[in-house]
């Protein structure tokens, strides 16, 4: 499925969930579902536009990323330019994220508006060979236009989480509808929605990101002809992120990173937006020996 179709599907999912929430909230809390459905439909349209045009800025702001010039980061520019040239892509904008946790991401709506962001910690942990492998992975996302789908998914996930919190606070203060005493079933539906929305957000991200990570690993490694470079980098990054998870940002955008920077319970790890690192490394080691198991 093309990136355009996947993005359109995400927009439809967002619209459907917003309209559904509008109906539940309007019926249960205000006794007027039509008005709230129209309002939530307009809100969904606005969110779709914001997700398409500004998802990269939203993500970068949430991680306090700053743009750097070639004079400020010549080594990073050299690596990014080399990999962009190998992929036949325009030079993306380059950002630095101020955290000692080593990691990297790509975002943007298309290759002409792409951004590659690397944390400060990545420079201290990775050598140039490993960093090149990481950038090759990220540029594979850019080439396949995964960056739009993943950035939109992150923005939608954040929006749905916000919507769930809004509904939660509305339920605490009670509704003002005419049929308050007759809406027990709808109250149950509303509460179930509050419980299920975070899980739906997780499934949305799983469907978008897991298969794309394997593909980006393979394509990035083949572009450089050095699968072991990315495998070594992934092992380093996974170890460091387990020891020192990132201290800010939102888990809703975890799928944008090359490894998951957020760590939690066994349940959260089991449903991670990323495939297991051991499996990713194993496939790369086999690829280095000429065995393509993707």
PDB file of C-alpha atoms in Angstrom, residues 130-273:
ATOM      1  CA  UNK A 130      27.635   3.207  13.093  1.00  0.00           C
ATOM      2  CA  UNK A 131      26.191   6.709  12.730  1.00  0.00           C
ATOM      3  CA  UNK A 132      26.197   6.271   8.951  1.00  0.00           C
ATOM      4  CA  UNK A 133      24.233   3.042   9.375  1.00  0.00           C
ATOM      5  CA  UNK A 134      21.667   4.856  11.520  1.00  0.00           C
ATOM      6  CA  UNK A 135      21.304   7.713   9.032  1.00  0.00           C
ATOM      7  CA  UNK A 136      20.930   5.178   6.202  1.00  0.00           C
ATOM      8  CA  UNK A 137      18.011   3.635   8.101  1.00  0.00           C
ATOM      9  CA  UNK A 138      16.385   7.045   8.541  1.00  0.00           C
ATOM     10  CA  UNK A 139      16.915   8.022   4.903  1.00  0.00           C
ATOM     11  CA  UNK A 140      15.243   4.753   3.872  1.00  0.00           C
ATOM     12  CA  UNK A 141      12.164   6.018   5.724  1.00  0.00           C
ATOM     13  CA  UNK A 142      12.474   9.296   3.810  1.00  0.00           C
ATOM     14  CA  UNK A 143      12.820   7.561   0.435  1.00  0.00           C
ATOM     15  CA  UNK A 144       9.796   5.329   1.060  1.00  0.00           C
ATOM     16  CA  UNK A 145       7.789   8.313   2.376  1.00  0.00           C
ATOM     17  CA  UNK A 146       7.252   6.561   5.691  1.00  0.00           C
ATOM     18  CA  UNK A 147       8.045   9.844   7.403  1.00  0.00           C
ATOM     19  CA  UNK A 148       4.637  11.332   6.537  1.00  0.00           C
ATOM     20  CA  UNK A 149       2.700   8.265   7.647  1.00  0.00           C
ATOM     21  CA  UNK A 150       4.672   7.907  10.882  1.00  0.00           C
ATOM     22  CA  UNK A 151       4.566  11.631  11.692  1.00  0.00           C
ATOM     23  CA  UNK A 152       0.817  11.773  11.058  1.00  0.00           C
ATOM     24  CA  UNK A 153       0.311   8.632  13.166  1.00  0.00           C
ATOM     25  CA  UNK A 154       2.241  10.244  16.026  1.00  0.00           C
ATOM     26  CA  UNK A 155       0.175  13.440  15.792  1.00  0.00           C
ATOM     27  CA  UNK A 156      -3.103  11.509  15.606  1.00  0.00           C
ATOM     28  CA  UNK A 157      -2.078   9.364  18.573  1.00  0.00           C
ATOM     29  CA  UNK A 158      -1.429  12.498  20.594  1.00  0.00           C
ATOM     30  CA  UNK A 159      -4.765  13.998  19.518  1.00  0.00           C
ATOM     31  CA  UNK A 160      -6.706  10.872  20.465  1.00  0.00           C
ATOM     32  CA  UNK A 161      -5.011  10.705  23.852  1.00  0.00           C
ATOM     33  CA  UNK A 162      -5.965  14.345  24.432  1.00  0.00           C
ATOM     34  CA  UNK A 163      -9.527  13.581  23.364  1.00  0.00           C
ATOM     35  CA  UNK A 164      -9.721  10.701  25.833  1.00  0.00           C
ATOM     36  CA  UNK A 165      -8.555  12.970  28.651  1.00  0.00           C
ATOM     37  CA  UNK A 166     -11.151  15.599  27.677  1.00  0.00           C
ATOM     38  CA  UNK A 167     -13.905  12.994  27.806  1.00  0.00           C
ATOM     39  CA  UNK A 168     -12.630  11.770  31.164  1.00  0.00           C
ATOM     40  CA  UNK A 169     -12.851  15.216  32.723  1.00  0.00           C
ATOM     41  CA  UNK A 170     -16.285  15.753  31.181  1.00  0.00           C
ATOM     42  CA  UNK A 171     -17.490  12.526  32.782  1.00  0.00           C
ATOM     43  CA  UNK A 172     -16.254  13.660  36.197  1.00  0.00           C
ATOM     44  CA  UNK A 173     -18.399  16.780  36.067  1.00  0.00           C
ATOM     45  CA  UNK A 174     -21.437  14.954  34.737  1.00  0.00           C
ATOM     46  CA  UNK A 175     -23.687  15.742  31.832  1.00  0.00           C
ATOM     47  CA  UNK A 176     -26.464  18.208  31.300  1.00  0.00           C
ATOM     48  CA  UNK A 177     -28.576  16.272  28.826  1.00  0.00           C
ATOM     49  CA  UNK A 178     -32.333  15.942  29.116  1.00  0.00           C
ATOM     50  CA  UNK A 179     -32.149  12.153  29.328  1.00  0.00           C
ATOM     51  CA  UNK A 180     -29.505  11.895  32.005  1.00  0.00           C
ATOM     52  CA  UNK A 181     -31.417   9.278  33.981  1.00  0.00           C
ATOM     53  CA  UNK A 182     -32.000   7.119  30.910  1.00  0.00           C
ATOM     54  CA  UNK A 183     -28.479   7.083  29.555  1.00  0.00           C
ATOM     55  CA  UNK A 184     -26.838   4.412  31.690  1.00  0.00           C
ATOM     56  CA  UNK A 185     -25.818   2.355  28.682  1.00  0.00           C
ATOM     57  CA  UNK A 186     -24.278   5.361  26.955  1.00  0.00           C
ATOM     58  CA  UNK A 187     -22.324   6.195  30.093  1.00  0.00           C
ATOM     59  CA  UNK A 188     -20.893   2.677  29.974  1.00  0.00           C
ATOM     60  CA  UNK A 189     -20.006   3.194  26.310  1.00  0.00           C
ATOM     61  CA  UNK A 190     -18.291   6.476  27.176  1.00  0.00           C
ATOM     62  CA  UNK A 191     -16.224   4.871  29.928  1.00  0.00           C
ATOM     63  CA  UNK A 192     -15.297   1.964  27.659  1.00  0.00           C
ATOM     64  CA  UNK A 193     -14.167   4.515  25.094  1.00  0.00           C
ATOM     65  CA  UNK A 194     -11.872   6.107  27.652  1.00  0.00           C
ATOM     66  CA  UNK A 195     -10.327   2.712  28.360  1.00  0.00           C
ATOM     67  CA  UNK A 196     -10.092   1.524  24.760  1.00  0.00           C
ATOM     68  CA  UNK A 197      -8.847   4.685  23.024  1.00  0.00           C
ATOM     69  CA  UNK A 198      -5.268   4.393  24.370  1.00  0.00           C
ATOM     70  CA  UNK A 199      -5.219   0.750  23.263  1.00  0.00           C
ATOM     71  CA  UNK A 200      -6.583   1.737  19.837  1.00  0.00           C
ATOM     72  CA  UNK A 201      -3.838   4.349  19.571  1.00  0.00           C
ATOM     73  CA  UNK A 202      -1.265   1.656  20.328  1.00  0.00           C
ATOM     74  CA  UNK A 203      -2.683  -0.685  17.681  1.00  0.00           C
ATOM     75  CA  UNK A 204      -2.697   2.184  15.177  1.00  0.00           C
ATOM     76  CA  UNK A 205       1.004   2.789  15.726  1.00  0.00           C
ATOM     77  CA  UNK A 206       1.840  -0.922  15.680  1.00  0.00           C
ATOM     78  CA  UNK A 207       0.151  -1.280  12.309  1.00  0.00           C
ATOM     79  CA  UNK A 208       2.128   1.621  10.882  1.00  0.00           C
ATOM     80  CA  UNK A 209       5.612   1.221  12.299  1.00  0.00           C
ATOM     81  CA  UNK A 210       6.709  -2.375  12.962  1.00  0.00           C
ATOM     82  CA  UNK A 211       6.837  -3.603   9.367  1.00  0.00           C
ATOM     83  CA  UNK A 212       8.369  -0.303   8.234  1.00  0.00           C
ATOM     84  CA  UNK A 213      11.258  -0.680  10.680  1.00  0.00           C
ATOM     85  CA  UNK A 214      12.278  -4.025   9.217  1.00  0.00           C
ATOM     86  CA  UNK A 215      12.076  -2.620   5.704  1.00  0.00           C
ATOM     87  CA  UNK A 216      14.134   0.468   6.605  1.00  0.00           C
ATOM     88  CA  UNK A 217      16.763  -1.749   8.269  1.00  0.00           C
ATOM     89  CA  UNK A 218      17.075  -3.831   5.107  1.00  0.00           C
ATOM     90  CA  UNK A 219      17.097  -0.936   2.644  1.00  0.00           C
ATOM     91  CA  UNK A 220      19.457   1.186   4.720  1.00  0.00           C
ATOM     92  CA  UNK A 221      21.903  -1.700   5.114  1.00  0.00           C
ATOM     93  CA  UNK A 222      21.785  -2.548   1.409  1.00  0.00           C
ATOM     94  CA  UNK A 223      22.319   1.091   0.419  1.00  0.00           C
ATOM     95  CA  UNK A 224      25.579   1.200   2.366  1.00  0.00           C
ATOM     96  CA  UNK A 225      26.526  -2.407   1.754  1.00  0.00           C
ATOM     97  CA  UNK A 226      27.316  -2.672   5.467  1.00  0.00           C
ATOM     98  CA  UNK A 227      24.545  -4.411   7.458  1.00  0.00           C
ATOM     99  CA  UNK A 228      26.906  -4.954  10.400  1.00  0.00           C
ATOM    100  CA  UNK A 229      27.297  -1.190  10.857  1.00  0.00           C
ATOM    101  CA  UNK A 230      23.580  -0.792  11.557  1.00  0.00           C
ATOM    102  CA  UNK A 231      23.490  -3.982  13.648  1.00  0.00           C
ATOM    103  CA  UNK A 232      26.315  -2.688  15.864  1.00  0.00           C
ATOM    104  CA  UNK A 233      24.562   0.677  16.204  1.00  0.00           C
ATOM    105  CA  UNK A 234      21.233  -0.912  17.160  1.00  0.00           C
ATOM    106  CA  UNK A 235      22.881  -2.968  19.903  1.00  0.00           C
ATOM    107  CA  UNK A 236      24.547   0.154  21.299  1.00  0.00           C
ATOM    108  CA  UNK A 237      21.370   2.230  21.099  1.00  0.00           C
ATOM    109  CA  UNK A 238      19.162  -0.422  22.669  1.00  0.00           C
ATOM    110  CA  UNK A 239      21.516  -0.880  25.619  1.00  0.00           C
ATOM    111  CA  UNK A 240      21.870   2.859  26.228  1.00  0.00           C
ATOM    112  CA  UNK A 241      18.127   3.533  25.912  1.00  0.00           C
ATOM    113  CA  UNK A 242      17.370   0.805  28.431  1.00  0.00           C
ATOM    114  CA  UNK A 243      19.885   2.291  30.848  1.00  0.00           C
ATOM    115  CA  UNK A 244      18.876   5.911  30.284  1.00  0.00           C
ATOM    116  CA  UNK A 245      15.410   6.389  28.712  1.00  0.00           C
ATOM    117  CA  UNK A 246      14.637   9.797  27.285  1.00  0.00           C
ATOM    118  CA  UNK A 247      13.320  12.208  29.919  1.00  0.00           C
ATOM    119  CA  UNK A 248      10.904  14.260  27.803  1.00  0.00           C
ATOM    120  CA  UNK A 249       8.689  14.041  24.749  1.00  0.00           C
ATOM    121  CA  UNK A 250       5.637  11.859  24.208  1.00  0.00           C
ATOM    122  CA  UNK A 251       5.381   8.064  23.916  1.00  0.00           C
ATOM    123  CA  UNK A 252       2.851   8.676  21.126  1.00  0.00           C
ATOM    124  CA  UNK A 253       5.803   9.566  18.874  1.00  0.00           C
ATOM    125  CA  UNK A 254       7.961   6.576  19.838  1.00  0.00           C
ATOM    126  CA  UNK A 255       7.488   5.039  16.386  1.00  0.00           C
ATOM    127  CA  UNK A 256       9.517   7.838  14.806  1.00  0.00           C
ATOM    128  CA  UNK A 257      12.733   6.845  16.610  1.00  0.00           C
ATOM    129  CA  UNK A 258      15.115   4.173  15.354  1.00  0.00           C
ATOM    130  CA  UNK A 259      14.800   2.455  18.760  1.00  0.00           C
ATOM    131  CA  UNK A 260      12.056   3.004  21.310  1.00  0.00           C
ATOM    132  CA  UNK A 261      13.331   5.637  23.797  1.00  0.00           C
ATOM    133  CA  UNK A 262      10.480   5.056  26.269  1.00  0.00           C
ATOM    134  CA  UNK A 263      10.537   2.111  28.624  1.00  0.00           C
ATOM    135  CA  UNK A 264       7.774   0.905  30.926  1.00  0.00           C
ATOM    136  CA  UNK A 265       5.982  -2.208  32.078  1.00  0.00           C
ATOM    137  CA  UNK A 266       6.253  -5.613  30.445  1.00  0.00           C
ATOM    138  CA  UNK A 267       2.904  -4.880  28.746  1.00  0.00           C
ATOM    139  CA  UNK A 268       4.222  -1.673  27.197  1.00  0.00           C
ATOM    140  CA  UNK A 269       7.368  -3.434  26.035  1.00  0.00           C
ATOM    141  CA  UNK A 270       5.388  -6.366  24.614  1.00  0.00           C
ATOM    142  CA  UNK A 271       3.312  -3.954  22.537  1.00  0.00           C
ATOM    143  CA  UNK A 272       6.233  -1.750  21.538  1.00  0.00           C
ATOM    144  CA  UNK A 273       6.000   0.129  18.242  1.00  0.00           C
TER     145      UNK A 273
END
